[in-house]
Amino acid sequence: DELDGVMNYPLREAILDLLEQKRSAEAIAKEMMKLRENYPLDFYLNSLNNIGTHDTKRVLTALGGNVTKVKRAFELLFMFPGVPCIYYGDEAGLPGETDPDNRRFYPWGREDHALLEHVRSLTAKRQAEPVLTKGELTLLAGEGFFGV
């Protein structure tokens, strides 16, 4: 009868804008809380959160090749309620502009192993810490800081 969730593109845009300082942390926090307030809880918790998809630039490219920012993007992705969805290759540092460039082959043997290991550790933390899957969302935002 209805969708159980959606691809959460607003979260992607918020994470990228926060890391690129395109919008204030306060504005992003308000937008994220608005999503929470406007979606039924089950719908919200089943949304597929992403920082990259077949419809977007690769996260590494979108963040100007800055691997540290990519790591922060993955950290935020794994902290938000919903289902973290990783587009193949983003965890390995695969670059790519918009379609069709974002559909390159997986970089077998050329992965960014530090990034890959970071994403693995986030996956393990999310599985080990119930607060990351069942906790309440609280956002702290001010000039120069953002916390989940």
CSV table of N, CA and C in Angstrom, one decimal, residues 3-145:
chain,number,residue,atom,x,y,z
A,3,LEU,N,5.1,3.0,0.7
A,3,LEU,CA,6.6,2.8,0.9
A,3,LEU,C,6.9,2.7,2.3
A,4,ASP,N,7.9,1.9,2.6
A,4,ASP,CA,8.4,1.7,4.0
A,4,ASP,C,9.5,2.7,4.3
A,5,GLY,N,10.1,3.3,3.3
A,5,GLY,CA,11.2,4.2,3.5
A,5,GLY,C,11.6,4.8,2.1
A,6,VAL,N,12.6,5.6,2.1
A,6,VAL,CA,13.0,6.2,0.8
A,6,VAL,C,14.5,6.4,0.9
A,7,MET,N,15.1,6.7,-0.3
A,7,MET,CA,16.5,7.1,-0.3
A,7,MET,C,16.6,8.5,0.3
A,8,ASN,N,17.4,8.6,1.3
A,8,ASN,CA,17.4,9.8,2.1
A,8,ASN,C,18.5,10.8,1.5
A,9,TYR,N,18.1,11.3,0.3
A,9,TYR,CA,19.0,12.3,-0.4
A,9,TYR,C,19.2,13.6,0.5
A,10,PRO,N,18.1,14.1,1.2
A,10,PRO,CA,18.3,15.3,2.0
A,10,PRO,C,19.5,15.1,3.0
A,11,LEU,N,19.6,13.9,3.6
A,11,LEU,CA,20.7,13.7,4.5
A,11,LEU,C,22.0,13.8,3.8
A,12,ARG,N,22.1,13.2,2.6
A,12,ARG,CA,23.4,13.3,1.8
A,12,ARG,C,23.8,14.8,1.6
A,13,GLU,N,22.8,15.5,1.1
A,13,GLU,CA,23.1,16.9,0.8
A,13,GLU,C,23.5,17.7,2.1
A,14,ALA,N,22.8,17.4,3.2
A,14,ALA,CA,23.2,18.0,4.5
A,14,ALA,C,24.6,17.7,4.9
A,15,ILE,N,25.0,16.4,4.8
A,15,ILE,CA,26.3,16.0,5.2
A,15,ILE,C,27.4,16.7,4.4
A,16,LEU,N,27.1,16.7,3.1
A,16,LEU,CA,28.1,17.3,2.2
A,16,LEU,C,28.2,18.8,2.4
A,17,ASP,N,27.0,19.5,2.5
A,17,ASP,CA,27.0,20.9,2.8
A,17,ASP,C,27.7,21.3,4.1
A,18,LEU,N,27.5,20.4,5.1
A,18,LEU,CA,28.2,20.7,6.4
A,18,LEU,C,29.7,20.6,6.3
A,19,LEU,N,30.2,19.5,5.6
A,19,LEU,CA,31.6,19.3,5.5
A,19,LEU,C,32.2,20.4,4.5
A,20,GLU,N,31.5,20.9,3.6
A,20,GLU,CA,32.0,21.9,2.6
A,20,GLU,C,31.7,23.3,3.1
A,21,GLN,N,31.0,23.4,4.3
A,21,GLN,CA,30.7,24.7,4.9
A,21,GLN,C,29.8,25.5,4.0
A,22,LYS,N,28.9,24.9,3.3
A,22,LYS,CA,28.0,25.6,2.4
A,22,LYS,C,26.8,26.2,3.1
A,23,ARG,N,26.4,25.6,4.2
A,23,ARG,CA,25.3,26.0,5.1
A,23,ARG,C,25.7,26.0,6.5
A,24,SER,N,25.1,26.7,7.3
A,24,SER,CA,25.5,26.7,8.8
A,24,SER,C,25.0,25.4,9.4
A,25,ALA,N,25.7,25.0,10.5
A,25,ALA,CA,25.4,23.8,11.2
A,25,ALA,C,24.0,23.9,11.8
A,26,GLU,N,23.6,25.1,12.2
A,26,GLU,CA,22.2,25.3,12.7
A,26,GLU,C,21.2,25.0,11.7
A,27,ALA,N,21.4,25.5,10.5
A,27,ALA,CA,20.4,25.3,9.4
A,27,ALA,C,20.3,23.8,9.0
A,28,ILE,N,21.4,23.1,9.0
A,28,ILE,CA,21.4,21.7,8.7
A,28,ILE,C,20.7,20.9,9.8
A,29,ALA,N,21.0,21.3,11.1
A,29,ALA,CA,20.3,20.6,12.2
A,29,ALA,C,18.8,20.8,12.1
A,30,LYS,N,18.4,22.0,11.8
A,30,LYS,CA,16.9,22.2,11.7
A,30,LYS,C,16.3,21.4,10.6
A,31,GLU,N,17.0,21.3,9.5
A,31,GLU,CA,16.5,20.5,8.4
A,31,GLU,C,16.4,19.0,8.7
A,32,MET,N,17.4,18.5,9.4
A,32,MET,CA,17.4,17.1,9.8
A,32,MET,C,16.3,16.8,10.8
A,33,MET,N,16.1,17.7,11.7
A,33,MET,CA,15.0,17.5,12.7
A,33,MET,C,13.6,17.6,12.0
A,34,LYS,N,13.5,18.5,11.0
A,34,LYS,CA,12.3,18.6,10.3
A,34,LYS,C,11.9,17.3,9.6
A,35,LEU,N,12.9,16.6,9.0
A,35,LEU,CA,12.7,15.3,8.4
A,35,LEU,C,12.2,14.4,9.4
A,36,ARG,N,12.8,14.3,10.6
A,36,ARG,CA,12.3,13.4,11.7
A,36,ARG,C,10.9,13.7,12.1
A,37,GLU,N,10.6,15.0,12.2
A,37,GLU,CA,9.2,15.4,12.6
A,37,GLU,C,8.1,15.1,11.6
A,38,ASN,N,8.5,15.1,10.3
A,38,ASN,CA,7.5,15.0,9.3
A,38,ASN,C,7.3,13.6,8.7
A,39,TYR,N,8.2,12.7,9.1
A,39,TYR,CA,8.0,11.3,8.7
A,39,TYR,C,7.5,10.4,9.8
A,40,PRO,N,6.6,9.5,9.5
A,40,PRO,CA,6.3,8.5,10.6
A,40,PRO,C,7.5,7.8,11.0
A,41,LEU,N,7.6,7.4,12.3
A,41,LEU,CA,8.8,6.8,12.9
A,41,LEU,C,9.3,5.6,12.1
A,42,ASP,N,8.4,4.7,11.8
A,42,ASP,CA,8.9,3.5,11.1
A,42,ASP,C,9.5,3.8,9.7
A,43,PHE,N,8.8,4.8,9.0
A,43,PHE,CA,9.3,5.2,7.7
A,43,PHE,C,10.7,5.8,7.8
A,44,TYR,N,10.8,6.7,8.9
A,44,TYR,CA,12.1,7.4,9.1
A,44,TYR,C,13.2,6.4,9.4
A,45,LEU,N,12.9,5.4,10.2
A,45,LEU,CA,13.9,4.4,10.7
A,45,LEU,C,14.3,3.4,9.5
A,46,ASN,N,13.5,3.3,8.5
A,46,ASN,CA,13.7,2.4,7.4
A,46,ASN,C,14.3,3.1,6.2
A,47,SER,N,14.5,4.4,6.3
A,47,SER,CA,15.0,5.2,5.1
A,47,SER,C,16.4,4.7,4.8
A,48,LEU,N,16.8,4.7,3.6
A,48,LEU,CA,18.1,4.3,3.2
A,48,LEU,C,19.0,5.6,3.1
A,49,ASN,N,19.8,5.7,4.1
A,49,ASN,CA,20.7,6.9,4.2
A,49,ASN,C,21.9,6.7,3.3
A,50,ASN,N,22.3,7.7,2.6
A,50,ASN,CA,23.4,7.5,1.6
A,50,ASN,C,24.3,8.8,1.6
A,51,ILE,N,25.5,8.6,1.2
A,51,ILE,CA,26.4,9.8,0.8
A,51,ILE,C,26.8,9.7,-0.6
A,52,GLY,N,26.3,8.7,-1.3
A,52,GLY,CA,26.6,8.5,-2.7
A,52,GLY,C,25.7,7.4,-3.3
A,53,THR,N,25.3,7.7,-4.6
A,53,THR,CA,24.4,6.7,-5.3
A,53,THR,C,24.8,6.7,-6.8
A,54,HIS,N,24.1,5.9,-7.5
A,54,HIS,CA,24.3,5.9,-9.0
A,54,HIS,C,23.8,7.2,-9.6
A,55,ASP,N,23.0,8.0,-8.9
A,55,ASP,CA,22.5,9.3,-9.4
A,55,ASP,C,23.3,10.5,-9.0
A,56,THR,N,24.4,10.3,-8.3
A,56,THR,CA,25.2,11.5,-7.8
A,56,THR,C,26.7,11.3,-8.1
A,57,LYS,N,27.4,12.4,-7.9
A,57,LYS,CA,28.9,12.3,-7.9
A,57,LYS,C,29.3,11.4,-6.8
A,58,ARG,N,30.4,10.8,-7.0
A,58,ARG,CA,31.0,10.0,-5.9
A,58,ARG,C,31.3,10.9,-4.8
A,59,VAL,N,31.2,10.4,-3.5
A,59,VAL,CA,31.4,11.3,-2.4
A,59,VAL,C,32.9,11.8,-2.4
A,60,LEU,N,33.9,11.0,-2.8
A,60,LEU,CA,35.2,11.5,-2.8
A,60,LEU,C,35.3,12.7,-3.8
A,61,THR,N,34.7,12.7,-4.9
A,61,THR,CA,34.7,13.7,-5.9
A,61,THR,C,33.9,14.9,-5.4
A,62,ALA,N,32.8,14.7,-4.8
A,62,ALA,CA,31.9,15.8,-4.3
A,62,ALA,C,32.6,16.5,-3.2
A,63,LEU,N,33.5,15.9,-2.4
A,63,LEU,CA,34.3,16.5,-1.4
A,63,LEU,C,35.7,16.9,-1.8
A,64,GLY,N,35.9,17.1,-3.1
A,64,GLY,CA,37.1,17.7,-3.6
A,64,GLY,C,38.3,16.8,-3.4
A,65,GLY,N,38.1,15.5,-3.3
A,65,GLY,CA,39.2,14.5,-3.1
A,65,GLY,C,39.8,14.5,-1.7
A,66,ASN,N,39.1,15.1,-0.8
A,66,ASN,CA,39.6,15.2,0.6
A,66,ASN,C,39.1,13.9,1.4
A,67,VAL,N,40.0,13.0,1.6
A,67,VAL,CA,39.7,11.7,2.2
A,67,VAL,C,39.3,11.9,3.7
A,68,THR,N,39.9,12.9,4.4
A,68,THR,CA,39.5,13.2,5.8
A,68,THR,C,38.0,13.6,5.8
A,69,LYS,N,37.6,14.4,4.9
A,69,LYS,CA,36.1,14.8,4.8
A,69,LYS,C,35.3,13.6,4.5
A,70,VAL,N,35.8,12.7,3.6
A,70,VAL,CA,35.0,11.5,3.3
A,70,VAL,C,34.8,10.6,4.6
A,71,LYS,N,35.9,10.5,5.4
A,71,LYS,CA,35.8,9.8,6.6
A,71,LYS,C,34.7,10.4,7.5
A,72,ARG,N,34.7,11.7,7.6
A,72,ARG,CA,33.7,12.4,8.5
A,72,ARG,C,32.3,12.2,7.9
A,73,ALA,N,32.2,12.1,6.6
A,73,ALA,CA,30.9,11.9,6.0
A,73,ALA,C,30.4,10.5,6.3
A,74,PHE,N,31.3,9.5,6.3
A,74,PHE,CA,30.9,8.1,6.7
A,74,PHE,C,30.5,8.1,8.2
A,75,GLU,N,31.2,8.8,9.0
A,75,GLU,CA,30.9,8.8,10.4
A,75,GLU,C,29.5,9.4,10.7
A,76,LEU,N,29.2,10.5,10.0
A,76,LEU,CA,27.8,11.0,10.1
A,76,LEU,C,26.8,10.1,9.6
A,77,LEU,N,27.1,9.5,8.4
A,77,LEU,CA,26.1,8.5,7.8
A,77,LEU,C,25.8,7.4,8.8
A,78,PHE,N,26.8,6.9,9.5
A,78,PHE,CA,26.6,5.8,10.4
A,78,PHE,C,25.9,6.2,11.8
A,79,MET,N,25.9,7.5,12.1
A,79,MET,CA,25.3,7.9,13.3
A,79,MET,C,23.8,8.2,13.2
A,80,PHE,N,23.4,8.5,12.0
A,80,PHE,CA,22.0,8.9,11.9
A,80,PHE,C,21.0,7.7,11.9
A,81,PRO,N,19.8,7.9,12.4
A,81,PRO,CA,18.8,6.9,12.3
A,81,PRO,C,18.5,6.5,10.9
A,82,GLY,N,18.2,5.3,10.6
A,82,GLY,CA,17.9,4.8,9.3
A,82,GLY,C,19.0,3.7,8.9
A,83,VAL,N,19.0,3.3,7.7
A,83,VAL,CA,19.9,2.3,7.2
A,83,VAL,C,21.0,2.9,6.4
A,84,PRO,N,22.2,2.8,6.9
A,84,PRO,CA,23.4,3.3,6.1
A,84,PRO,C,23.5,2.5,4.8
A,85,CYS,N,23.5,3.1,3.7
A,85,CYS,CA,23.6,2.5,2.4
A,85,CYS,C,24.9,3.0,1.7
A,86,ILE,N,25.8,2.1,1.4
A,86,ILE,CA,27.1,2.5,0.8
A,86,ILE,C,27.0,2.1,-0.7
A,87,TYR,N,27.3,3.1,-1.6
A,87,TYR,CA,27.4,2.8,-3.0
A,87,TYR,C,28.7,2.2,-3.3
A,88,TYR,N,28.7,1.0,-3.9
A,88,TYR,CA,30.0,0.3,-4.1
A,88,TYR,C,31.1,1.2,-4.5
A,89,GLY,N,32.2,1.0,-3.9
A,89,GLY,CA,33.4,1.8,-4.3
A,89,GLY,C,33.7,3.0,-3.5
A,90,ASP,N,32.6,3.6,-2.9
A,90,ASP,CA,32.8,4.8,-2.1
A,90,ASP,C,33.7,4.5,-0.8
A,91,GLU,N,33.5,3.3,-0.3
A,91,GLU,CA,34.3,2.9,0.9
A,91,GLU,C,35.8,2.6,0.5
A,92,ALA,N,36.1,2.5,-0.8
A,92,ALA,CA,37.4,2.3,-1.3
A,92,ALA,C,38.1,3.5,-1.9
A,93,GLY,N,37.3,4.6,-1.8
A,93,GLY,CA,37.9,5.9,-2.4
A,93,GLY,C,37.8,6.0,-3.9
A,94,LEU,N,36.8,5.4,-4.5
A,94,LEU,CA,36.6,5.5,-5.9
A,94,LEU,C,36.0,6.8,-6.3
A,95,PRO,N,36.7,7.6,-7.2
A,95,PRO,CA,36.2,8.9,-7.6
A,95,PRO,C,35.2,8.7,-8.8
A,96,GLY,N,34.6,9.8,-9.1
A,96,GLY,CA,33.7,9.8,-10.2
A,96,GLY,C,32.7,11.0,-10.2
A,97,GLU,N,32.6,11.6,-11.4
A,97,GLU,CA,31.6,12.7,-11.6
A,97,GLU,C,30.2,12.0,-11.8
A,98,THR,N,29.3,12.8,-12.3
A,98,THR,CA,27.9,12.3,-12.5
A,98,THR,C,27.9,11.2,-13.5
A,99,ASP,N,26.8,10.5,-13.6
A,99,ASP,CA,26.5,9.4,-14.5
A,99,ASP,C,26.9,9.7,-15.9
A,100,PRO,N,27.7,8.9,-16.6
A,100,PRO,CA,28.1,7.5,-16.3
A,100,PRO,C,29.4,7.4,-15.6
A,101,ASP,N,30.1,8.5,-15.3
A,101,ASP,CA,31.5,8.4,-14.7
A,101,ASP,C,31.4,7.8,-13.3
A,102,ASN,N,30.3,7.9,-12.6
A,102,ASN,CA,30.2,7.4,-11.3
A,102,ASN,C,29.9,5.9,-11.2
A,103,ARG,N,29.9,5.3,-12.4
A,103,ARG,CA,29.6,3.8,-12.5
A,103,ARG,C,30.9,3.0,-12.9
A,104,ARG,N,32.0,3.6,-12.5
A,104,ARG,CA,33.3,2.9,-12.9
A,104,ARG,C,33.4,1.6,-12.2
A,105,PHE,N,34.3,0.7,-12.7
A,105,PHE,CA,34.5,-0.6,-12.0
A,105,PHE,C,35.1,-0.4,-10.6
A,106,TYR,N,34.8,-1.3,-9.8
A,106,TYR,CA,35.4,-1.3,-8.4
A,106,TYR,C,36.9,-1.3,-8.6
A,107,PRO,N,37.7,-0.6,-7.8
A,107,PRO,CA,39.1,-0.5,-8.0
A,107,PRO,C,39.9,-1.7,-7.3
A,108,TRP,N,39.6,-2.9,-7.7
A,108,TRP,CA,40.3,-4.0,-7.1
A,108,TRP,C,41.8,-3.9,-7.1
A,109,GLY,N,42.4,-4.0,-6.0
A,109,GLY,CA,43.9,-3.9,-5.9
A,109,GLY,C,44.4,-2.5,-5.7
A,110,ARG,N,43.5,-1.5,-5.9
A,110,ARG,CA,43.9,-0.1,-5.8
A,110,ARG,C,43.0,0.6,-4.7
A,111,GLU,N,42.4,-0.1,-3.8
A,111,GLU,CA,41.6,0.5,-2.8
A,111,GLU,C,42.4,1.4,-1.9
A,112,ASP,N,41.7,2.4,-1.3
A,112,ASP,CA,42.3,3.2,-0.3
A,112,ASP,C,42.1,2.4,1.0
A,113,HIS,N,43.1,1.6,1.4
A,113,HIS,CA,43.0,0.7,2.5
A,113,HIS,C,42.7,1.4,3.9
A,114,ALA,N,43.2,2.6,4.1
A,114,ALA,CA,42.9,3.3,5.3
A,114,ALA,C,41.4,3.7,5.4
A,115,LEU,N,40.9,4.1,4.3
A,115,LEU,CA,39.5,4.5,4.2
A,115,LEU,C,38.6,3.2,4.4
A,116,LEU,N,38.9,2.2,3.7
A,116,LEU,CA,38.2,0.9,3.7
A,116,LEU,C,38.2,0.4,5.2
A,117,GLU,N,39.3,0.5,5.9
A,117,GLU,CA,39.4,0.0,7.2
A,117,GLU,C,38.5,0.9,8.2
A,118,HIS,N,38.5,2.2,7.9
A,118,HIS,CA,37.7,3.1,8.7
A,118,HIS,C,36.2,2.8,8.5
A,119,VAL,N,35.8,2.5,7.3
A,119,VAL,CA,34.4,2.2,7.1
A,119,VAL,C,34.1,0.8,7.8
A,120,ARG,N,35.0,-0.1,7.7
A,120,ARG,CA,34.7,-1.4,8.4
A,120,ARG,C,34.6,-1.2,9.9
A,121,SER,N,35.4,-0.3,10.5
A,121,SER,CA,35.3,0.0,11.9
A,121,SER,C,34.0,0.6,12.3
A,122,LEU,N,33.5,1.5,11.4
A,122,LEU,CA,32.2,2.2,11.7
A,122,LEU,C,31.1,1.1,11.6
A,123,THR,N,31.2,0.2,10.7
A,123,THR,CA,30.2,-0.8,10.6
A,123,THR,C,30.2,-1.7,11.9
A,124,ALA,N,31.4,-2.0,12.3
A,124,ALA,CA,31.5,-2.8,13.6
A,124,ALA,C,30.9,-2.1,14.8
A,125,LYS,N,31.3,-0.8,14.9
A,125,LYS,CA,30.8,0.0,16.0
A,125,LYS,C,29.3,0.2,16.0
A,126,ARG,N,28.7,0.3,14.8
A,126,ARG,CA,27.2,0.5,14.7
A,126,ARG,C,26.6,-0.8,15.1
A,127,GLN,N,27.1,-2.0,14.8
A,127,GLN,CA,26.6,-3.3,15.2
A,127,GLN,C,26.8,-3.5,16.7
A,128,ALA,N,27.8,-3.0,17.2
A,128,ALA,CA,28.2,-3.3,18.6
A,128,ALA,C,27.5,-2.3,19.6
A,129,GLU,N,27.1,-1.1,19.2
A,129,GLU,CA,26.6,-0.1,20.1
A,129,GLU,C,25.1,0.1,19.8
A,130,PRO,N,24.2,-0.4,20.6
A,130,PRO,CA,22.8,-0.3,20.4
A,130,PRO,C,22.3,1.2,20.3
A,131,VAL,N,23.0,2.1,20.9
A,131,VAL,CA,22.6,3.5,20.8
A,131,VAL,C,22.6,4.0,19.4
A,132,LEU,N,23.5,3.4,18.6
A,132,LEU,CA,23.6,3.9,17.2
A,132,LEU,C,22.5,3.3,16.3
A,133,THR,N,21.7,2.4,16.8
A,133,THR,CA,20.6,1.9,16.0
A,133,THR,C,19.3,2.0,16.7
A,134,LYS,N,19.3,2.2,18.0
A,134,LYS,CA,18.0,2.3,18.7
A,134,LYS,C,17.9,3.5,19.6
A,135,GLY,N,19.0,4.3,19.6
A,135,GLY,CA,19.0,5.5,20.4
A,135,GLY,C,18.1,6.7,19.9
A,136,GLU,N,18.0,7.7,20.7
A,136,GLU,CA,17.3,8.9,20.2
A,136,GLU,C,18.2,9.8,19.5
A,137,LEU,N,17.7,10.5,18.5
A,137,LEU,CA,18.6,11.5,17.8
A,137,LEU,C,18.5,12.8,18.5
A,138,THR,N,19.7,13.3,18.8
A,138,THR,CA,19.9,14.7,19.4
A,138,THR,C,21.0,15.3,18.6
A,139,LEU,N,20.7,16.5,18.1
A,139,LEU,CA,21.7,17.3,17.3
A,139,LEU,C,22.1,18.5,18.1
A,140,LEU,N,23.4,18.7,18.1
A,140,LEU,CA,23.9,19.9,18.8
A,140,LEU,C,24.6,20.7,17.7
A,141,ALA,N,24.2,22.0,17.5
A,141,ALA,CA,24.8,22.8,16.4
A,141,ALA,C,25.0,24.2,16.9
A,142,GLY,N,26.1,24.8,16.5
A,142,GLY,CA,26.4,26.1,16.8
A,142,GLY,C,27.4,26.6,15.8
A,143,GLU,N,27.9,27.8,16.0
A,143,GLU,CA,28.9,28.4,15.1
A,143,GLU,C,30.2,27.6,15.2
A,144,GLY,N,30.5,26.9,14.2
A,144,GLY,CA,31.8,26.1,14.2
A,144,GLY,C,31.7,24.7,14.7
A,145,PHE,N,30.5,24.2,15.1
A,145,PHE,CA,30.4,22.8,15.6
A,145,PHE,C,29.1,22.2,15.2
